[in-house]
Amino acid sequence: MSGHSRTENDEVSPALSGIVKIMNGVRALLCLLSLTITAAQANTTTGLNFCYEDKQLLPYYAGDGEQIASPPGVTIEHLQAAAKLTRIQLMLQRKPWLRCLQLLEQNKVDALVATYAESRRSFAVYPLTSNDEPDNRLALSQHSTCLVQRHNDNVMQRSGAGIIIARPLGYATPDYPVGVSIVPVQSQQQAFDLVKQGRVDATTTLCEVNQLPAPTGFTEGLEVVYPPLYQTTGYLVFSKAFYLQHQKLATSLWQALQQTQEPQRYYQYLQTEATLQQTEKPR
């Protein structure tokens, strides 16, 4: 009997040994597959679908239509630098502004740049303080707009009698005092020219970005009136769906924007526009 048992064990052992080898091989394969998946996930770049105005709005956005201009405008340059720092793949699309807002509300785009509005809180995520207020420390940029007039013209002192201010198309119009009429023009340089020619009383211009004042000579031949008429703060705003899925990444991007600011670029864009328009004028 015992001899029979030894013979049976001798026959089974090679089979068991083969099964053990197969199982070890499967375990090794599963381990390798797990490591491969983990590495792939670690190297996967999160995409950010960013929507912005399809009309030129210098210095923020350059060019018209769906095409991405080169250079694209300061806002896009700033976002590209921050996306690179956080290893986010920035995907750009241009639409009419109201369409961008609609797509954000529908979670069909991930982000856009906007000023703060309480009504947008239902579908847009802003950087907020512990008091649930907009956090200016994480803003994309803070801008001041000043009146530009002929030297010593004292335009606002005679606004009651009626004055005309030229404003480039696309810019939001604040609440001006009674007696102020707004004339839309194609560009900032055209507005400056109309003031110099005396065809309008004044215009407005970007005069401070993140506390950096406009350079001397930026409005040559005209007077920039301080203090600013008004200030605006732009935020990178996320869709609810993107923020819910990528909260840490969104916060990292807000923080990266503070490290990649180049406020002087706003003025460089406007100066380039002015130079090009002066060159294109008939001689």
mmCIF file of C-alpha atoms in Angstrom:
data_model
loop_
_atom_site.group_PDB
_atom_site.id
_atom_site.type_symbol
_atom_site.label_atom_id
_atom_site.label_comp_id
_atom_site.label_asym_id
_atom_site.label_seq_id
_atom_site.Cartn_x
_atom_site.Cartn_y
_atom_site.Cartn_z
ATOM 1 C CA MET A 1 0.000 0.000 0.000
ATOM 2 C CA SER A 2 2.723 2.365 0.928
ATOM 3 C CA GLY A 3 4.574 1.560 -2.256
ATOM 4 C CA HIS A 4 1.460 2.346 -4.253
ATOM 5 C CA SER A 5 1.191 5.713 -2.461
ATOM 6 C CA ARG A 6 4.751 6.622 -3.301
ATOM 7 C CA THR A 7 4.142 5.791 -6.947
ATOM 8 C CA GLU A 8 0.978 8.035 -7.035
ATOM 9 C CA ASN A 9 2.822 10.953 -5.445
ATOM 10 C CA ASP A 10 5.641 10.543 -7.895
ATOM 11 C CA GLU A 11 3.108 10.838 -10.746
ATOM 12 C CA VAL A 12 1.193 13.862 -9.307
ATOM 13 C CA SER A 13 4.150 16.032 -8.241
ATOM 14 C CA PRO A 14 5.251 17.008 -11.770
ATOM 15 C CA ALA A 15 1.667 18.082 -12.571
ATOM 16 C CA LEU A 16 1.428 20.204 -9.420
ATOM 17 C CA SER A 17 4.798 21.682 -10.152
ATOM 18 C CA GLY A 18 3.610 22.713 -13.606
ATOM 19 C CA ILE A 19 0.485 24.345 -12.207
ATOM 20 C CA VAL A 20 2.522 26.268 -9.648
ATOM 21 C CA LYS A 21 4.817 27.544 -12.403
ATOM 22 C CA ILE A 22 1.831 28.665 -14.469
ATOM 23 C CA MET A 23 0.278 30.435 -11.489
ATOM 24 C CA ASN A 24 3.550 32.182 -10.712
ATOM 25 C CA GLY A 25 3.776 33.263 -14.318
ATOM 26 C CA VAL A 26 0.239 34.645 -14.216
ATOM 27 C CA ARG A 27 1.014 36.522 -11.001
ATOM 28 C CA ALA A 28 4.138 38.024 -12.550
ATOM 29 C CA LEU A 29 2.183 39.023 -15.656
ATOM 30 C CA LEU A 30 -0.576 40.642 -13.581
ATOM 31 C CA CYS A 31 2.000 42.513 -11.518
ATOM 32 C CA LEU A 32 3.701 43.799 -14.668
ATOM 33 C CA LEU A 33 0.341 44.802 -16.133
ATOM 34 C CA SER A 34 -0.564 46.655 -12.919
ATOM 35 C CA LEU A 35 2.724 48.559 -12.965
ATOM 36 C CA THR A 36 2.227 49.434 -16.637
ATOM 37 C CA ILE A 37 -1.294 50.769 -16.002
ATOM 38 C CA THR A 38 -0.096 52.774 -12.985
ATOM 39 C CA ALA A 39 2.759 54.293 -14.997
ATOM 40 C CA ALA A 40 0.392 55.128 -17.862
ATOM 41 C CA GLN A 41 -2.012 56.831 -15.469
ATOM 42 C CA ALA A 42 0.847 58.813 -13.906
ATOM 43 C CA ASN A 43 1.954 60.006 -17.355
ATOM 44 C CA THR A 44 -1.550 60.843 -18.579
ATOM 45 C CA THR A 45 -1.939 64.564 -19.147
ATOM 46 C CA THR A 46 -5.270 66.090 -18.159
ATOM 47 C CA GLY A 47 -6.841 68.155 -20.916
ATOM 48 C CA LEU A 48 -8.435 71.562 -20.323
ATOM 49 C CA ASN A 49 -10.916 72.786 -22.946
ATOM 50 C CA PHE A 50 -10.719 76.575 -22.785
ATOM 51 C CA CYS A 51 -13.221 78.787 -24.608
ATOM 52 C CA TYR A 52 -12.643 82.433 -25.465
ATOM 53 C CA GLU A 53 -13.915 85.356 -27.528
ATOM 54 C CA ASP A 54 -13.757 84.890 -31.333
ATOM 55 C CA LYS A 55 -13.281 88.621 -31.912
ATOM 56 C CA GLN A 56 -10.020 90.476 -31.412
ATOM 57 C CA LEU A 57 -9.848 92.179 -28.046
ATOM 58 C CA LEU A 58 -6.323 93.473 -27.592
ATOM 59 C CA PRO A 59 -4.254 93.029 -25.567
ATOM 60 C CA TYR A 60 -6.160 90.008 -24.249
ATOM 61 C CA TYR A 61 -7.047 88.129 -27.440
ATOM 62 C CA ALA A 62 -5.579 88.635 -30.918
ATOM 63 C CA GLY A 63 -7.139 87.849 -34.289
ATOM 64 C CA ASP A 64 -10.707 87.196 -35.382
ATOM 65 C CA GLY A 65 -12.614 83.999 -36.083
ATOM 66 C CA GLU A 66 -12.027 80.424 -35.007
ATOM 67 C CA GLN A 67 -8.301 80.352 -35.783
ATOM 68 C CA ILE A 68 -5.782 80.775 -32.959
ATOM 69 C CA ALA A 69 -3.665 83.807 -33.794
ATOM 70 C CA SER A 70 0.104 83.928 -33.444
ATOM 71 C CA PRO A 71 0.857 85.613 -31.158
ATOM 72 C CA PRO A 72 -2.522 84.822 -29.562
ATOM 73 C CA GLY A 73 -2.901 87.625 -26.992
ATOM 74 C CA VAL A 74 -1.680 88.044 -23.427
ATOM 75 C CA THR A 75 -4.437 86.024 -21.766
ATOM 76 C CA ILE A 76 -3.674 82.980 -23.919
ATOM 77 C CA GLU A 77 0.090 83.345 -23.436
ATOM 78 C CA HIS A 78 -0.449 83.507 -19.684
ATOM 79 C CA LEU A 79 -2.638 80.389 -19.684
ATOM 80 C CA GLN A 80 -0.196 78.486 -21.889
ATOM 81 C CA ALA A 81 2.649 79.210 -19.472
ATOM 82 C CA ALA A 82 0.609 78.130 -16.443
ATOM 83 C CA ALA A 83 -0.623 74.976 -18.237
ATOM 84 C CA LYS A 84 2.954 74.028 -19.055
ATOM 85 C CA LEU A 85 3.968 74.518 -15.426
ATOM 86 C CA THR A 86 1.155 72.243 -14.210
ATOM 87 C CA ARG A 87 1.482 69.752 -17.112
ATOM 88 C CA ILE A 88 -2.038 70.381 -18.355
ATOM 89 C CA GLN A 89 -2.854 70.022 -22.040
ATOM 90 C CA LEU A 90 -4.527 73.301 -22.981
ATOM 91 C CA MET A 91 -7.032 72.945 -25.828
ATOM 92 C CA LEU A 92 -8.316 76.239 -27.217
ATOM 93 C CA GLN A 93 -11.562 77.004 -28.979
ATOM 94 C CA ARG A 94 -13.000 80.354 -30.027
ATOM 95 C CA LYS A 95 -16.695 81.155 -29.881
ATOM 96 C CA PRO A 96 -18.882 84.202 -29.319
ATOM 97 C CA TRP A 97 -18.584 85.181 -25.659
ATOM 98 C CA LEU A 98 -22.163 84.317 -24.700
ATOM 99 C CA ARG A 99 -21.774 80.931 -26.393
ATOM 100 C CA CYS A 100 -18.676 80.240 -24.268
ATOM 101 C CA LEU A 101 -20.700 80.966 -21.141
ATOM 102 C CA GLN A 102 -23.472 78.670 -22.331
ATOM 103 C CA LEU A 103 -21.021 75.836 -23.041
ATOM 104 C CA LEU A 104 -19.491 76.231 -19.584
ATOM 105 C CA GLU A 105 -22.939 75.991 -18.015
ATOM 106 C CA GLN A 106 -23.571 72.808 -20.009
ATOM 107 C CA ASN A 107 -20.157 71.378 -18.965
ATOM 108 C CA LYS A 108 -19.167 71.194 -22.636
ATOM 109 C CA VAL A 109 -16.065 73.323 -22.060
ATOM 110 C CA ASP A 110 -13.897 73.265 -18.955
ATOM 111 C CA ALA A 111 -12.883 76.876 -18.419
ATOM 112 C CA LEU A 112 -12.997 80.498 -19.514
ATOM 113 C CA VAL A 113 -11.918 83.883 -18.159
ATOM 114 C CA ALA A 114 -14.560 86.124 -16.602
ATOM 115 C CA THR A 115 -15.130 88.818 -14.035
ATOM 116 C CA TYR A 116 -17.001 87.840 -10.905
ATOM 117 C CA ALA A 117 -20.783 87.729 -11.033
ATOM 118 C CA GLU A 118 -22.924 86.173 -8.342
ATOM 119 C CA SER A 119 -25.355 84.897 -10.980
ATOM 120 C CA ARG A 120 -22.602 82.715 -12.487
ATOM 121 C CA ARG A 121 -21.931 80.861 -9.243
ATOM 122 C CA SER A 122 -24.670 78.343 -10.151
ATOM 123 C CA PHE A 123 -22.536 76.912 -12.974
ATOM 124 C CA ALA A 124 -19.028 78.389 -12.640
ATOM 125 C CA VAL A 125 -16.312 77.832 -10.039
ATOM 126 C CA TYR A 126 -14.228 80.849 -8.978
ATOM 127 C CA PRO A 127 -11.267 80.852 -6.587
ATOM 128 C CA LEU A 128 -12.807 81.787 -3.251
ATOM 129 C CA THR A 129 -11.582 82.851 0.169
ATOM 130 C CA SER A 130 -12.621 81.173 3.426
ATOM 131 C CA ASN A 131 -15.367 83.824 3.589
ATOM 132 C CA ASP A 132 -16.775 82.621 0.255
ATOM 133 C CA GLU A 133 -15.663 85.791 -1.531
ATOM 134 C CA PRO A 134 -13.667 85.998 -4.791
ATOM 135 C CA ASP A 135 -9.972 85.525 -3.979
ATOM 136 C CA ASN A 136 -8.060 88.315 -5.735
ATOM 137 C CA ARG A 137 -4.784 86.620 -4.779
ATOM 138 C CA LEU A 138 -5.619 83.874 -7.282
ATOM 139 C CA ALA A 139 -6.979 86.144 -10.013
ATOM 140 C CA LEU A 140 -5.681 85.925 -13.554
ATOM 141 C CA SER A 141 -5.121 89.685 -13.615
ATOM 142 C CA GLN A 142 -6.327 92.987 -12.189
ATOM 143 C CA HIS A 143 -6.721 95.946 -14.517
ATOM 144 C CA SER A 144 -7.385 99.650 -14.144
ATOM 145 C CA THR A 145 -8.889 101.816 -16.877
ATOM 146 C CA CYS A 146 -8.187 105.547 -17.107
ATOM 147 C CA LEU A 147 -9.642 108.435 -19.058
ATOM 148 C CA VAL A 148 -7.400 109.789 -21.843
ATOM 149 C CA GLN A 149 -7.857 113.396 -22.980
ATOM 150 C CA ARG A 150 -6.003 116.244 -24.652
ATOM 151 C CA HIS A 151 -3.647 117.975 -22.230
ATOM 152 C CA ASN A 152 -5.413 120.092 -19.606
ATOM 153 C CA ASP A 153 -8.809 119.536 -21.214
ATOM 154 C CA ASN A 154 -10.559 118.662 -17.916
ATOM 155 C CA VAL A 155 -13.124 116.575 -19.748
ATOM 156 C CA MET A 156 -15.014 115.156 -16.783
ATOM 157 C CA GLN A 157 -15.510 118.607 -15.250
ATOM 158 C CA ARG A 158 -17.672 119.566 -18.217
ATOM 159 C CA SER A 159 -19.441 116.217 -18.613
ATOM 160 C CA GLY A 160 -22.701 117.843 -17.512
ATOM 161 C CA ALA A 161 -22.700 119.836 -20.736
ATOM 162 C CA GLY A 162 -22.282 116.653 -22.763
ATOM 163 C CA ILE A 163 -19.072 114.945 -23.847
ATOM 164 C CA ILE A 164 -18.226 112.141 -26.300
ATOM 165 C CA ILE A 165 -15.935 109.259 -25.370
ATOM 166 C CA ALA A 166 -14.591 106.800 -27.964
ATOM 167 C CA ARG A 167 -14.448 103.163 -26.842
ATOM 168 C CA PRO A 168 -12.963 100.225 -28.791
ATOM 169 C CA LEU A 169 -15.499 97.544 -29.727
ATOM 170 C CA GLY A 170 -15.768 94.531 -27.450
ATOM 171 C CA TYR A 171 -14.911 96.217 -24.169
ATOM 172 C CA ALA A 172 -17.509 96.325 -21.432
ATOM 173 C CA THR A 173 -18.892 99.810 -20.882
ATOM 174 C CA PRO A 174 -19.116 100.937 -17.255
ATOM 175 C CA ASP A 175 -21.677 103.339 -15.847
ATOM 176 C CA TYR A 176 -20.579 106.812 -16.862
ATOM 177 C CA PRO A 177 -21.939 110.075 -15.436
ATOM 178 C CA VAL A 178 -24.985 111.661 -17.029
ATOM 179 C CA GLY A 179 -23.993 113.572 -20.146
ATOM 180 C CA VAL A 180 -21.425 111.059 -21.425
ATOM 181 C CA SER A 181 -22.049 109.572 -24.877
ATOM 182 C CA ILE A 182 -20.097 106.543 -26.116
ATOM 183 C CA VAL A 183 -18.888 106.156 -29.698
ATOM 184 C CA PRO A 184 -17.650 102.660 -30.675
ATOM 185 C CA VAL A 185 -14.414 102.473 -32.689
ATOM 186 C CA GLN A 186 -12.385 99.635 -34.181
ATOM 187 C CA SER A 187 -9.229 99.905 -32.093
ATOM 188 C CA GLN A 188 -7.488 101.661 -29.252
ATOM 189 C CA GLN A 189 -5.207 103.524 -31.654
ATOM 190 C CA GLN A 190 -8.172 104.820 -33.648
ATOM 191 C CA ALA A 191 -9.657 106.123 -30.402
ATOM 192 C CA PHE A 192 -6.398 107.945 -29.571
ATOM 193 C CA ASP A 193 -6.326 109.486 -33.052
ATOM 194 C CA LEU A 194 -9.894 110.764 -32.757
ATOM 195 C CA VAL A 195 -9.055 112.469 -29.458
ATOM 196 C CA LYS A 196 -5.955 114.112 -30.943
ATOM 197 C CA GLN A 197 -7.990 115.327 -33.915
ATOM 198 C CA GLY A 198 -10.619 116.829 -31.607
ATOM 199 C CA ARG A 199 -13.384 114.695 -33.111
ATOM 200 C CA VAL A 200 -14.209 113.206 -29.693
ATOM 201 C CA ASP A 201 -13.528 114.563 -26.235
ATOM 202 C CA ALA A 202 -11.761 111.562 -24.749
ATOM 203 C CA THR A 203 -11.228 107.844 -24.751
ATOM 204 C CA THR A 204 -10.234 105.280 -22.147
ATOM 205 C CA THR A 205 -7.259 102.954 -21.961
ATOM 206 C CA LEU A 206 -5.651 100.277 -19.868
ATOM 207 C CA CYS A 207 -3.460 102.230 -17.453
ATOM 208 C CA GLU A 208 -2.466 99.691 -14.799
ATOM 209 C CA VAL A 209 -2.047 95.896 -14.769
ATOM 210 C CA ASN A 210 -1.380 94.099 -11.492
ATOM 211 C CA GLN A 211 -0.208 97.441 -10.057
ATOM 212 C CA LEU A 212 2.183 98.029 -12.989
ATOM 213 C CA PRO A 213 1.365 101.452 -14.514
ATOM 214 C CA ALA A 214 1.392 102.068 -18.243
ATOM 215 C CA PRO A 215 4.834 103.123 -19.530
ATOM 216 C CA THR A 216 5.623 106.755 -20.225
ATOM 217 C CA GLY A 217 4.919 107.619 -23.862
ATOM 218 C CA PHE A 218 2.280 104.919 -24.194
ATOM 219 C CA THR A 219 -0.282 107.628 -25.031
ATOM 220 C CA GLU A 220 2.070 110.115 -26.656
ATOM 221 C CA GLY A 221 0.564 113.551 -27.131
ATOM 222 C CA LEU A 222 -2.323 112.853 -24.765
ATOM 223 C CA GLU A 223 -2.905 112.989 -21.020
ATOM 224 C CA VAL A 224 -3.845 109.949 -18.940
ATOM 225 C CA VAL A 225 -6.101 111.039 -16.082
ATOM 226 C CA TYR A 226 -5.642 109.452 -12.655
ATOM 227 C CA PRO A 227 -7.130 108.027 -10.506
ATOM 228 C CA PRO A 228 -8.586 105.306 -12.757
ATOM 229 C CA LEU A 229 -12.235 105.442 -13.749
ATOM 230 C CA TYR A 230 -12.768 101.830 -12.714
ATOM 231 C CA GLN A 231 -10.999 98.546 -12.027
ATOM 232 C CA THR A 232 -11.746 95.004 -13.178
ATOM 233 C CA THR A 233 -10.495 91.626 -12.011
ATOM 234 C CA GLY A 234 -10.426 88.625 -14.315
ATOM 235 C CA TYR A 235 -10.531 85.050 -13.029
ATOM 236 C CA LEU A 236 -9.909 81.694 -14.602
ATOM 237 C CA VAL A 237 -13.306 80.063 -14.075
ATOM 238 C CA PHE A 238 -13.936 76.308 -14.225
ATOM 239 C CA SER A 239 -17.052 74.322 -15.049
ATOM 240 C CA LYS A 240 -18.677 72.478 -12.178
ATOM 241 C CA ALA A 241 -17.901 69.095 -13.772
ATOM 242 C CA PHE A 242 -14.199 69.806 -14.332
ATOM 243 C CA TYR A 243 -13.704 71.182 -10.832
ATOM 244 C CA LEU A 244 -15.496 68.235 -9.228
ATOM 245 C CA GLN A 245 -13.194 65.800 -11.032
ATOM 246 C CA HIS A 246 -9.942 67.802 -10.855
ATOM 247 C CA GLN A 247 -10.164 70.038 -7.792
ATOM 248 C CA LYS A 248 -6.469 69.784 -6.851
ATOM 249 C CA LEU A 249 -5.387 70.407 -10.430
ATOM 250 C CA ALA A 250 -7.662 73.451 -10.709
ATOM 251 C CA THR A 251 -6.156 74.895 -7.533
ATOM 252 C CA SER A 252 -2.648 74.214 -8.844
ATOM 253 C CA LEU A 253 -3.498 76.077 -12.047
ATOM 254 C CA TRP A 254 -4.822 79.096 -10.127
ATOM 255 C CA GLN A 255 -1.554 79.133 -8.178
ATOM 256 C CA ALA A 256 0.569 78.691 -11.313
ATOM 257 C CA LEU A 257 -1.060 81.741 -12.871
ATOM 258 C CA GLN A 258 0.511 83.838 -10.105
ATOM 259 C CA GLN A 259 3.964 82.556 -11.045
ATOM 260 C CA THR A 260 3.653 83.208 -14.774
ATOM 261 C CA GLN A 261 2.403 86.790 -14.829
ATOM 262 C CA GLU A 262 4.015 89.221 -17.274
ATOM 263 C CA PRO A 263 2.027 92.458 -16.922
ATOM 264 C CA GLN A 264 4.357 94.334 -19.278
ATOM 265 C CA ARG A 265 3.112 92.133 -22.145
ATOM 266 C CA TYR A 266 -0.263 93.909 -22.090
ATOM 267 C CA TYR A 267 1.386 97.187 -22.971
ATOM 268 C CA GLN A 268 3.671 95.556 -25.540
ATOM 269 C CA TYR A 269 0.656 94.263 -27.450
ATOM 270 C CA LEU A 270 -0.995 97.680 -27.467
ATOM 271 C CA GLN A 271 2.241 99.378 -28.524
ATOM 272 C CA THR A 272 2.694 96.887 -31.373
ATOM 273 C CA GLU A 273 -0.861 97.569 -32.532
ATOM 274 C CA ALA A 274 -0.206 101.316 -32.487
ATOM 275 C CA THR A 275 3.026 100.919 -34.464
ATOM 276 C CA LEU A 276 1.358 98.732 -37.102
ATOM 277 C CA GLN A 277 -1.523 101.163 -37.562
ATOM 278 C CA GLN A 278 0.808 104.116 -37.872
ATOM 279 C CA THR A 279 2.772 102.195 -40.530
ATOM 280 C CA GLU A 280 -0.390 101.341 -42.461
ATOM 281 C CA LYS A 281 -1.634 104.941 -42.606
ATOM 282 C CA PRO A 282 -1.538 106.508 -46.095
ATOM 283 C CA ARG A 283 1.392 108.873 -46.519
#
